[in-house]
Amino acid sequence: MVCSLMVWIAFWTLLLISVSVNNVSTATLSPMPPFSAMFVFGDSLVDNGNNNYLASFAKANYVPYGIDTSWGPTGRFSNGKMLVDLLGELFGHPYLPSFAAAQIQGRNITWGVNYASAAAGILDETGRNLGARITFNQQVQNFQTTVTQLKTTMDDMNLSQYLAKSLAIVNHGSNDYINNYLLSGLYSSSFLYDPKTYADILIRQYKTQIQRLHDLGLRKFLLAGVGPLGCIPNQISKGLFPSGMCVDDVNAMVGIFNDRLRSLVDELNTQYSGSSIFVYGNTYAALTQIIQDPIAYGFVVTGRACCGVGSFQGRISCLPYSIPCRNRDQYVFWDVFHPSEAVNKILAQRAFNGSSSDCYPVNVSQMALLF
């Protein structure tokens, strides 16, 4: 099944004349944005086009992705804008170039760079079933390249202040489950480790990368937790549980990781007290609330993808030139893995000025005022 799917997607990809990537309009800037820049590390939830340049099956640079934007498909895994686009808008930042576009097209990196890559994970081997991807480890190395480039435009003191007042957003961990631990036919991790041991391994590697970013000069971090993966159409469609119900075992695994990530936030805030701030973004709770009470948030459909193939439109992701649902703002999930723009708007707003249950110990607006 996996091989046939990969061949099918490859066939359609060869037929596409895709638009190139990050030439999107600029967000309206506030007079004095609270962060010097924004640097994004993660997976397809925040990838804005890096995978367009890779030999990967994890791409979104074709119709109908971007259907609800003026710029069309750019590589964003959404019908519209991603969380980082919307969060940037809230504090007056322009949309970021992908690292690949900045390198190849010479895009302006003054306001920051997006290093995220679809299928990437905390572990280097994660996502190899989908082809090339930029691992978390390599994303940090790419950030080091950016720092070297910035050194040609400002002196050491100004660069240090610039990086210290920048926002680093990290959104990693989902693929280490859906494209590693939960694929027992392709990966041995679930045979080698129980869920607690596996989460410990992920957090140790995650901490190493965060400390590398800190050593390079970043001081303000938003570390997003993993959402309720057991409730995404990809997992619901497997049909192993009551029809349309979330997979509790998967959510329990994710919960272990998130608990350890929040503990890591406490540890890092103690270690770097007074000079740095690390914030845990509780994506899991926010998205779970939407799924459990969709009407309250303006949604109608929770477990079915707007664009996809198979049971709950969750077996195969949104294929080129697919016809998606029309009422996209009423769907929690755009495709088999990713939330709709309507959900991203809620998540961005809650990260920006939500309570401590959304962002711990402070939200992004409060973080901007520190140090």
mmCIF file of C-alpha atoms in Angstrom:
data_model
loop_
_atom_site.group_PDB
_atom_site.id
_atom_site.type_symbol
_atom_site.label_atom_id
_atom_site.label_comp_id
_atom_site.label_asym_id
_atom_site.label_seq_id
_atom_site.Cartn_x
_atom_site.Cartn_y
_atom_site.Cartn_z
ATOM 1 C CA MET A 1 0.000 0.000 0.000
ATOM 2 C CA VAL A 2 2.781 2.424 0.986
ATOM 3 C CA CYS A 3 4.733 1.723 -2.214
ATOM 4 C CA SER A 4 1.695 2.128 -4.445
ATOM 5 C CA LEU A 5 0.770 5.380 -2.733
ATOM 6 C CA MET A 6 4.294 6.750 -3.228
ATOM 7 C CA VAL A 7 4.238 5.857 -6.917
ATOM 8 C CA TRP A 8 0.800 7.469 -7.313
ATOM 9 C CA ILE A 9 1.922 10.710 -5.695
ATOM 10 C CA ALA A 10 5.150 10.702 -7.713
ATOM 11 C CA PHE A 11 3.161 10.289 -10.927
ATOM 12 C CA TRP A 12 0.965 13.269 -10.170
ATOM 13 C CA THR A 13 3.927 15.350 -9.033
ATOM 14 C CA LEU A 14 5.581 14.876 -12.412
ATOM 15 C CA LEU A 15 2.479 16.235 -14.114
ATOM 16 C CA LEU A 16 2.330 19.366 -12.024
ATOM 17 C CA ILE A 17 3.522 22.776 -12.992
ATOM 18 C CA SER A 18 3.846 24.078 -9.451
ATOM 19 C CA VAL A 19 4.163 27.663 -8.475
ATOM 20 C CA SER A 20 7.367 28.604 -6.786
ATOM 21 C CA VAL A 21 7.212 29.093 -3.226
ATOM 22 C CA ASN A 22 7.490 31.912 -0.827
ATOM 23 C CA ASN A 23 6.484 34.939 -2.898
ATOM 24 C CA VAL A 24 3.627 35.830 -0.601
ATOM 25 C CA SER A 25 2.415 39.266 0.277
ATOM 26 C CA THR A 26 3.837 40.973 3.327
ATOM 27 C CA ALA A 27 1.892 41.246 6.549
ATOM 28 C CA THR A 28 1.077 44.753 7.749
ATOM 29 C CA LEU A 29 3.864 45.813 10.105
ATOM 30 C CA SER A 30 3.211 47.440 13.454
ATOM 31 C CA PRO A 31 5.335 50.526 14.244
ATOM 32 C CA MET A 32 7.572 48.576 16.608
ATOM 33 C CA PRO A 33 7.211 44.765 16.524
ATOM 34 C CA PRO A 34 8.011 43.268 19.947
ATOM 35 C CA PHE A 35 10.531 40.752 18.576
ATOM 36 C CA SER A 36 13.589 41.515 16.456
ATOM 37 C CA ALA A 37 12.936 38.432 14.326
ATOM 38 C CA MET A 38 11.245 35.051 14.331
ATOM 39 C CA PHE A 39 13.027 31.753 13.702
ATOM 40 C CA VAL A 40 10.889 28.650 13.155
ATOM 41 C CA PHE A 41 11.974 25.020 13.577
ATOM 42 C CA GLY A 42 9.627 22.118 13.039
ATOM 43 C CA ASP A 43 7.680 19.860 10.725
ATOM 44 C CA SER A 44 4.813 20.165 8.232
ATOM 45 C CA LEU A 45 2.664 22.012 10.765
ATOM 46 C CA VAL A 46 4.948 25.010 10.228
ATOM 47 C CA ASP A 47 6.859 24.236 6.997
ATOM 48 C CA ASN A 48 6.320 27.097 4.540
ATOM 49 C CA GLY A 49 8.108 25.639 1.536
ATOM 50 C CA ASN A 50 11.450 24.070 2.419
ATOM 51 C CA ASN A 51 10.327 20.662 1.172
ATOM 52 C CA ASN A 52 9.572 22.100 -2.265
ATOM 53 C CA TYR A 53 13.286 21.817 -2.941
ATOM 54 C CA LEU A 54 13.659 18.228 -1.692
ATOM 55 C CA ALA A 55 13.179 14.787 -3.235
ATOM 56 C CA SER A 56 10.305 14.107 -0.868
ATOM 57 C CA PHE A 57 6.776 12.765 -0.996
ATOM 58 C CA ALA A 58 5.891 15.204 1.792
ATOM 59 C CA LYS A 59 5.054 18.262 -0.301
ATOM 60 C CA ALA A 60 2.186 20.716 -0.513
ATOM 61 C CA ASN A 61 3.174 22.933 -3.440
ATOM 62 C CA TYR A 62 0.154 22.029 -5.543
ATOM 63 C CA VAL A 63 -3.559 22.756 -5.776
ATOM 64 C CA PRO A 64 -5.729 22.614 -3.659
ATOM 65 C CA TYR A 65 -3.250 23.574 -0.915
ATOM 66 C CA GLY A 66 -3.458 27.314 -0.364
ATOM 67 C CA ILE A 67 -6.936 27.457 -1.853
ATOM 68 C CA ASP A 68 -8.042 30.153 0.583
ATOM 69 C CA THR A 69 -5.067 32.472 0.033
ATOM 70 C CA SER A 70 -4.300 35.022 -2.653
ATOM 71 C CA TRP A 71 -0.933 33.383 -3.331
ATOM 72 C CA GLY A 72 -2.079 29.774 -3.845
ATOM 73 C CA PRO A 73 0.067 26.724 -3.104
ATOM 74 C CA THR A 74 3.451 27.629 -1.608
ATOM 75 C CA GLY A 75 4.330 24.468 0.288
ATOM 76 C CA ARG A 76 2.213 25.239 3.331
ATOM 77 C CA PHE A 77 0.206 22.212 4.484
ATOM 78 C CA SER A 78 -3.011 24.168 4.852
ATOM 79 C CA ASN A 79 -5.955 25.538 2.960
ATOM 80 C CA GLY A 80 -4.713 28.942 4.106
ATOM 81 C CA LYS A 81 -2.235 30.346 6.580
ATOM 82 C CA MET A 82 -0.304 28.386 9.175
ATOM 83 C CA LEU A 83 -0.083 29.115 12.864
ATOM 84 C CA VAL A 84 3.304 30.850 12.515
ATOM 85 C CA ASP A 85 1.967 33.100 9.720
ATOM 86 C CA LEU A 86 -0.952 34.145 11.893
ATOM 87 C CA LEU A 87 1.105 34.557 15.035
ATOM 88 C CA GLY A 88 3.537 36.753 13.135
ATOM 89 C CA GLU A 89 0.637 38.882 11.929
ATOM 90 C CA LEU A 90 -0.502 39.424 15.512
ATOM 91 C CA PHE A 91 2.756 41.082 16.491
ATOM 92 C CA GLY A 92 3.412 42.803 13.180
ATOM 93 C CA HIS A 93 6.019 40.612 11.482
ATOM 94 C CA PRO A 94 6.155 39.969 7.740
ATOM 95 C CA TYR A 95 5.819 36.406 6.494
ATOM 96 C CA LEU A 96 9.120 34.588 6.757
ATOM 97 C CA PRO A 97 11.129 33.154 3.876
ATOM 98 C CA SER A 98 11.921 29.477 4.023
ATOM 99 C CA PHE A 99 15.594 28.740 4.586
ATOM 100 C CA ALA A 100 15.753 27.167 1.129
ATOM 101 C CA ALA A 101 14.277 30.255 -0.538
ATOM 102 C CA ALA A 102 16.600 32.534 1.414
ATOM 103 C CA GLN A 103 19.606 30.552 0.195
ATOM 104 C CA ILE A 104 18.529 29.994 -3.406
ATOM 105 C CA GLN A 105 16.622 33.191 -4.128
ATOM 106 C CA GLY A 106 18.542 35.529 -1.842
ATOM 107 C CA ARG A 107 15.469 36.445 0.195
ATOM 108 C CA ASN A 108 15.725 39.008 3.012
ATOM 109 C CA ILE A 109 16.439 37.303 6.350
ATOM 110 C CA THR A 110 16.307 40.405 8.557
ATOM 111 C CA TRP A 111 12.927 39.480 10.059
ATOM 112 C CA GLY A 112 13.843 35.818 10.479
ATOM 113 C CA VAL A 113 13.788 32.484 8.679
ATOM 114 C CA ASN A 114 11.648 29.348 8.647
ATOM 115 C CA TYR A 115 13.722 26.123 8.785
ATOM 116 C CA ALA A 116 10.826 23.667 9.198
ATOM 117 C CA SER A 117 10.532 20.583 7.018
ATOM 118 C CA ALA A 118 7.593 18.249 6.472
ATOM 119 C CA ALA A 119 8.192 14.677 7.743
ATOM 120 C CA ALA A 120 11.080 15.835 9.942
ATOM 121 C CA GLY A 121 11.337 14.851 13.560
ATOM 122 C CA ILE A 122 13.461 15.059 16.655
ATOM 123 C CA LEU A 123 15.221 11.831 15.684
ATOM 124 C CA ASP A 124 17.246 11.833 12.491
ATOM 125 C CA GLU A 125 15.651 8.623 11.201
ATOM 126 C CA THR A 126 12.080 9.867 11.620
ATOM 127 C CA GLY A 127 10.214 10.391 8.348
ATOM 128 C CA ARG A 128 12.684 8.524 6.128
ATOM 129 C CA ASN A 129 9.703 6.585 4.727
ATOM 130 C CA LEU A 130 8.682 9.795 2.915
ATOM 131 C CA GLY A 131 12.072 10.584 1.419
ATOM 132 C CA ALA A 132 14.280 13.594 2.008
ATOM 133 C CA ARG A 133 13.552 15.930 4.904
ATOM 134 C CA ILE A 134 15.513 18.399 7.012
ATOM 135 C CA THR A 135 15.914 16.899 10.466
ATOM 136 C CA PHE A 136 15.832 18.968 13.646
ATOM 137 C CA ASN A 137 19.571 18.457 13.881
ATOM 138 C CA GLN A 138 20.088 19.873 10.377
ATOM 139 C CA GLN A 139 17.645 22.716 11.008
ATOM 140 C CA VAL A 140 19.853 23.864 13.883
ATOM 141 C CA GLN A 141 22.876 23.684 11.603
ATOM 142 C CA ASN A 142 20.997 25.772 9.051
ATOM 143 C CA PHE A 143 20.300 28.365 11.738
ATOM 144 C CA GLN A 144 24.031 28.504 12.408
ATOM 145 C CA THR A 145 24.483 29.320 8.710
ATOM 146 C CA THR A 146 22.017 32.174 9.110
ATOM 147 C CA VAL A 147 23.889 33.516 12.142
ATOM 148 C CA THR A 148 27.097 33.498 10.104
ATOM 149 C CA GLN A 149 25.336 35.462 7.372
ATOM 150 C CA LEU A 150 23.969 37.962 9.888
ATOM 151 C CA LYS A 151 27.481 38.595 11.200
ATOM 152 C CA THR A 152 28.255 40.292 7.894
ATOM 153 C CA THR A 153 25.484 42.854 8.497
ATOM 154 C CA MET A 154 25.993 43.780 12.191
ATOM 155 C CA ASP A 155 28.690 43.756 14.847
ATOM 156 C CA ASP A 156 28.848 41.205 17.639
ATOM 157 C CA MET A 157 27.057 43.374 20.211
ATOM 158 C CA ASN A 158 24.174 44.250 17.905
ATOM 159 C CA LEU A 159 23.873 40.640 16.758
ATOM 160 C CA SER A 160 23.772 39.427 20.358
ATOM 161 C CA GLN A 161 20.981 41.888 21.189
ATOM 162 C CA TYR A 162 19.118 41.047 17.986
ATOM 163 C CA LEU A 163 19.145 37.297 18.699
ATOM 164 C CA ALA A 164 18.274 37.779 22.375
ATOM 165 C CA LYS A 165 15.142 39.725 21.390
ATOM 166 C CA SER A 166 14.117 37.268 18.667
ATOM 167 C CA LEU A 167 11.422 34.610 19.056
ATOM 168 C CA ALA A 168 12.326 30.973 18.428
ATOM 169 C CA ILE A 169 9.354 28.709 17.709
ATOM 170 C CA VAL A 170 9.903 24.950 17.889
ATOM 171 C CA ASN A 171 7.200 22.537 16.741
ATOM 172 C CA HIS A 172 8.652 19.039 16.724
ATOM 173 C CA GLY A 173 7.539 15.607 17.915
ATOM 174 C CA SER A 174 4.471 14.676 15.872
ATOM 175 C CA ASN A 175 6.413 12.811 13.185
ATOM 176 C CA ASP A 176 8.414 10.906 15.776
ATOM 177 C CA TYR A 177 5.095 9.166 16.442
ATOM 178 C CA ILE A 178 3.098 9.098 13.186
ATOM 179 C CA ASN A 179 6.168 8.603 10.971
ATOM 180 C CA ASN A 180 8.211 6.463 13.326
ATOM 181 C CA TYR A 181 6.853 4.907 16.535
ATOM 182 C CA LEU A 182 3.367 4.153 15.154
ATOM 183 C CA LEU A 183 4.708 2.616 11.940
ATOM 184 C CA SER A 184 5.833 -0.709 13.358
ATOM 185 C CA GLY A 185 6.171 -2.227 9.903
ATOM 186 C CA LEU A 186 8.854 0.321 8.948
ATOM 187 C CA TYR A 187 10.508 1.267 12.244
ATOM 188 C CA SER A 188 11.733 -0.825 15.173
ATOM 189 C CA SER A 189 11.274 1.879 17.836
ATOM 190 C CA SER A 190 7.981 0.507 19.207
ATOM 191 C CA PHE A 191 9.572 -2.937 19.647
ATOM 192 C CA LEU A 192 12.675 -1.547 21.332
ATOM 193 C CA TYR A 193 11.087 0.998 23.679
ATOM 194 C CA ASP A 194 7.933 1.345 25.711
ATOM 195 C CA PRO A 195 6.176 4.724 25.374
ATOM 196 C CA LYS A 196 7.802 6.211 28.495
ATOM 197 C CA THR A 197 11.318 5.234 27.470
ATOM 198 C CA TYR A 198 10.705 6.499 23.945
ATOM 199 C CA ALA A 199 9.486 9.864 25.250
ATOM 200 C CA ASP A 200 12.611 10.102 27.403
ATOM 201 C CA ILE A 201 14.790 9.490 24.345
ATOM 202 C CA LEU A 202 12.947 12.180 22.392
ATOM 203 C CA ILE A 203 13.219 14.738 25.181
ATOM 204 C CA ARG A 204 16.942 14.147 25.673
ATOM 205 C CA GLN A 205 17.593 14.773 21.990
ATOM 206 C CA TYR A 206 15.167 17.716 21.974
ATOM 207 C CA LYS A 207 16.990 19.318 24.919
ATOM 208 C CA THR A 208 20.316 18.967 23.127
ATOM 209 C CA GLN A 209 19.010 20.899 20.128
ATOM 210 C CA ILE A 210 17.435 23.625 22.287
ATOM 211 C CA GLN A 211 20.718 24.113 24.108
ATOM 212 C CA ARG A 212 22.530 24.384 20.778
ATOM 213 C CA LEU A 213 20.120 27.133 19.734
ATOM 214 C CA HIS A 214 20.661 28.846 23.071
ATOM 215 C CA ASP A 215 24.430 28.641 22.622
ATOM 216 C CA LEU A 216 24.002 30.357 19.246
ATOM 217 C CA GLY A 217 22.325 33.312 20.937
ATOM 218 C CA LEU A 218 18.553 32.731 21.081
ATOM 219 C CA ARG A 219 16.917 33.545 24.415
ATOM 220 C CA LYS A 220 13.134 33.441 23.907
ATOM 221 C CA PHE A 221 11.579 30.083 23.038
ATOM 222 C CA LEU A 222 8.027 28.931 22.345
ATOM 223 C CA LEU A 223 8.120 25.133 22.528
ATOM 224 C CA ALA A 224 4.889 23.716 21.142
ATOM 225 C CA GLY A 225 3.581 20.462 22.514
ATOM 226 C CA VAL A 226 2.279 17.699 20.280
ATOM 227 C CA GLY A 227 -1.449 17.786 19.535
ATOM 228 C CA PRO A 228 -3.906 14.915 20.111
ATOM 229 C CA LEU A 229 -2.625 12.691 17.310
ATOM 230 C CA GLY A 230 -5.182 10.026 18.159
ATOM 231 C CA CYS A 231 -7.878 12.406 16.919
ATOM 232 C CA ILE A 232 -6.439 13.220 13.485
ATOM 233 C CA PRO A 233 -8.242 11.661 10.478
ATOM 234 C CA ASN A 234 -5.147 9.564 9.696
ATOM 235 C CA GLN A 235 -5.526 7.671 12.967
ATOM 236 C CA ILE A 236 -9.342 7.619 13.100
ATOM 237 C CA SER A 237 -9.466 6.150 9.573
ATOM 238 C CA LYS A 238 -7.567 3.032 10.591
ATOM 239 C CA GLY A 239 -10.820 1.626 11.911
ATOM 240 C CA LEU A 240 -9.347 -0.124 14.939
ATOM 241 C CA PHE A 241 -11.648 1.684 17.363
ATOM 242 C CA PRO A 242 -15.322 2.689 17.424
ATOM 243 C CA SER A 243 -16.152 4.578 14.264
ATOM 244 C CA GLY A 244 -15.107 8.218 14.372
ATOM 245 C CA MET A 245 -13.618 8.007 17.859
ATOM 246 C CA CYS A 246 -10.172 9.245 18.879
ATOM 247 C CA VAL A 247 -7.525 6.597 19.497
ATOM 248 C CA ASP A 248 -6.906 6.830 23.233
ATOM 249 C CA ASP A 249 -3.682 4.797 23.230
ATOM 250 C CA VAL A 250 -2.061 7.197 20.785
ATOM 251 C CA ASN A 251 -3.172 10.225 22.780
ATOM 252 C CA ALA A 252 -1.778 8.637 25.930
ATOM 253 C CA MET A 253 1.635 8.255 24.266
ATOM 254 C CA VAL A 254 1.588 11.877 23.191
ATOM 255 C CA GLY A 255 0.572 12.912 26.686
ATOM 256 C CA ILE A 256 3.730 11.331 28.105
ATOM 257 C CA PHE A 257 5.876 13.344 25.701
ATOM 258 C CA ASN A 258 4.032 16.566 26.492
ATOM 259 C CA ASP A 259 4.388 16.051 30.258
ATOM 260 C CA ARG A 260 8.119 15.656 29.809
ATOM 261 C CA LEU A 261 8.314 18.686 27.541
ATOM 262 C CA ARG A 262 6.580 20.857 30.135
ATOM 263 C CA SER A 263 9.002 19.552 32.763
ATOM 264 C CA LEU A 264 11.868 20.446 30.436
ATOM 265 C CA VAL A 265 10.498 24.002 30.244
ATOM 266 C CA ASP A 266 10.655 24.218 34.057
ATOM 267 C CA GLU A 267 14.182 22.823 34.037
ATOM 268 C CA LEU A 268 15.442 25.262 31.406
ATOM 269 C CA ASN A 269 13.767 28.256 33.044
ATOM 270 C CA THR A 270 15.534 27.369 36.290
ATOM 271 C CA GLN A 271 18.869 26.790 34.553
ATOM 272 C CA TYR A 272 18.772 30.084 32.621
ATOM 273 C CA SER A 273 16.764 32.157 35.102
ATOM 274 C CA GLY A 274 16.946 35.890 34.508
ATOM 275 C CA SER A 275 18.408 35.751 31.024
ATOM 276 C CA SER A 276 16.150 33.460 28.968
ATOM 277 C CA ILE A 277 12.527 32.367 28.843
ATOM 278 C CA PHE A 278 11.141 29.037 27.680
ATOM 279 C CA VAL A 279 7.385 28.668 27.149
ATOM 280 C CA TYR A 280 5.368 25.472 26.714
ATOM 281 C CA GLY A 281 2.597 25.818 24.127
ATOM 282 C CA ASN A 282 -0.266 23.535 25.138
ATOM 283 C CA THR A 283 -1.453 22.624 21.657
ATOM 284 C CA TYR A 284 -2.875 19.362 22.952
ATOM 285 C CA ALA A 285 -5.351 20.989 25.347
ATOM 286 C CA ALA A 286 -6.395 23.733 22.942
ATOM 287 C CA LEU A 287 -7.105 21.349 20.072
ATOM 288 C CA THR A 288 -8.795 18.817 22.345
ATOM 289 C CA GLN A 289 -11.184 21.505 23.573
ATOM 290 C CA ILE A 290 -12.109 22.331 19.975
ATOM 291 C CA ILE A 291 -12.681 18.662 19.112
ATOM 292 C CA GLN A 292 -14.772 17.975 22.216
ATOM 293 C CA ASP A 293 -16.944 21.082 21.856
ATOM 294 C CA PRO A 294 -16.738 22.069 18.176
ATOM 295 C CA ILE A 295 -19.976 24.095 18.063
ATOM 296 C CA ALA A 296 -18.627 26.487 20.676
ATOM 297 C CA TYR A 297 -15.774 27.335 18.320
ATOM 298 C CA GLY A 298 -17.813 27.442 15.126
ATOM 299 C CA PHE A 299 -16.972 23.977 13.779
ATOM 300 C CA VAL A 300 -19.215 21.168 12.574
ATOM 301 C CA VAL A 301 -16.856 18.379 11.405
ATOM 302 C CA THR A 302 -14.111 17.081 13.711
ATOM 303 C CA GLY A 303 -12.835 13.640 12.694
ATOM 304 C CA ARG A 304 -13.098 13.860 8.911
ATOM 305 C CA ALA A 305 -10.618 15.669 6.661
ATOM 306 C CA CYS A 306 -11.772 18.373 4.287
ATOM 307 C CA CYS A 307 -9.400 17.023 1.630
ATOM 308 C CA GLY A 308 -8.363 13.385 1.518
ATOM 309 C CA VAL A 309 -9.212 9.899 0.305
ATOM 310 C CA GLY A 310 -10.715 6.881 2.063
ATOM 311 C CA SER A 311 -12.529 6.388 5.336
ATOM 312 C CA PHE A 312 -13.054 9.773 7.004
ATOM 313 C CA GLN A 313 -10.994 11.178 4.100
ATOM 314 C CA GLY A 314 -8.086 10.040 6.232
ATOM 315 C CA ARG A 315 -6.379 7.160 4.442
ATOM 316 C CA ILE A 316 -4.551 9.139 1.749
ATOM 317 C CA SER A 317 -3.777 12.820 2.055
ATOM 318 C CA CYS A 318 -4.928 15.577 -0.272
ATOM 319 C CA LEU A 319 -3.827 14.639 -3.803
ATOM 320 C CA PRO A 320 -3.049 17.100 -6.623
ATOM 321 C CA TYR A 321 -6.165 18.727 -8.069
ATOM 322 C CA SER A 322 -8.441 17.076 -5.516
ATOM 323 C CA ILE A 323 -11.725 18.843 -4.876
ATOM 324 C CA PRO A 324 -11.893 19.702 -1.169
ATOM 325 C CA CYS A 325 -14.966 20.405 0.900
ATOM 326 C CA ARG A 326 -16.622 23.772 0.365
ATOM 327 C CA ASN A 327 -17.307 24.701 3.981
ATOM 328 C CA ARG A 328 -13.671 24.624 5.022
ATOM 329 C CA ASP A 329 -14.097 26.960 7.994
ATOM 330 C CA GLN A 330 -16.393 24.353 9.564
ATOM 331 C CA TYR A 331 -13.769 21.594 9.456
ATOM 332 C CA VAL A 332 -11.241 21.118 12.232
ATOM 333 C CA PHE A 333 -8.892 19.246 9.887
ATOM 334 C CA TRP A 334 -7.883 20.374 6.418
ATOM 335 C CA ASP A 335 -6.195 17.116 5.384
ATOM 336 C CA VAL A 336 -5.391 13.798 7.030
ATOM 337 C CA PHE A 337 -2.775 15.315 9.380
ATOM 338 C CA HIS A 338 -3.142 19.086 9.484
ATOM 339 C CA PRO A 339 -5.663 21.496 11.008
ATOM 340 C CA SER A 340 -7.571 24.005 8.917
ATOM 341 C CA GLU A 341 -6.700 27.687 8.806
ATOM 342 C CA ALA A 342 -9.731 28.340 11.014
ATOM 343 C CA VAL A 343 -8.180 26.201 13.756
ATOM 344 C CA ASN A 344 -4.765 27.793 13.231
ATOM 345 C CA LYS A 345 -6.331 31.206 13.893
ATOM 346 C CA ILE A 346 -7.586 30.024 17.279
ATOM 347 C CA LEU A 347 -4.275 28.421 18.206
ATOM 348 C CA ALA A 348 -2.327 31.538 17.197
ATOM 349 C CA GLN A 349 -4.574 33.826 19.232
ATOM 350 C CA ARG A 350 -4.292 31.615 22.305
ATOM 351 C CA ALA A 351 -0.515 31.452 21.986
ATOM 352 C CA PHE A 352 -0.440 35.234 21.622
ATOM 353 C CA ASN A 353 -2.516 36.259 24.638
ATOM 354 C CA GLY A 354 -3.982 33.106 26.181
ATOM 355 C CA SER A 355 -3.986 31.995 29.798
ATOM 356 C CA SER A 356 -1.327 29.893 31.526
ATOM 357 C CA SER A 357 -3.292 26.803 30.502
ATOM 358 C CA ASP A 358 -2.567 27.736 26.863
ATOM 359 C CA CYS A 359 1.028 28.891 27.296
ATOM 360 C CA TYR A 360 3.074 28.164 30.392
ATOM 361 C CA PRO A 361 4.420 30.049 32.293
ATOM 362 C CA VAL A 362 3.603 33.115 30.123
ATOM 363 C CA ASN A 363 2.047 33.757 26.724
ATOM 364 C CA VAL A 364 3.892 35.204 23.729
ATOM 365 C CA SER A 365 2.769 38.781 24.403
ATOM 366 C CA GLN A 366 4.068 38.560 27.956
ATOM 367 C CA MET A 367 7.269 36.899 26.781
ATOM 368 C CA ALA A 368 7.999 39.862 24.498
ATOM 369 C CA LEU A 369 8.159 42.191 27.528
ATOM 370 C CA LEU A 370 10.776 40.125 29.334
ATOM 371 C CA PHE A 371 14.498 40.929 29.262
#
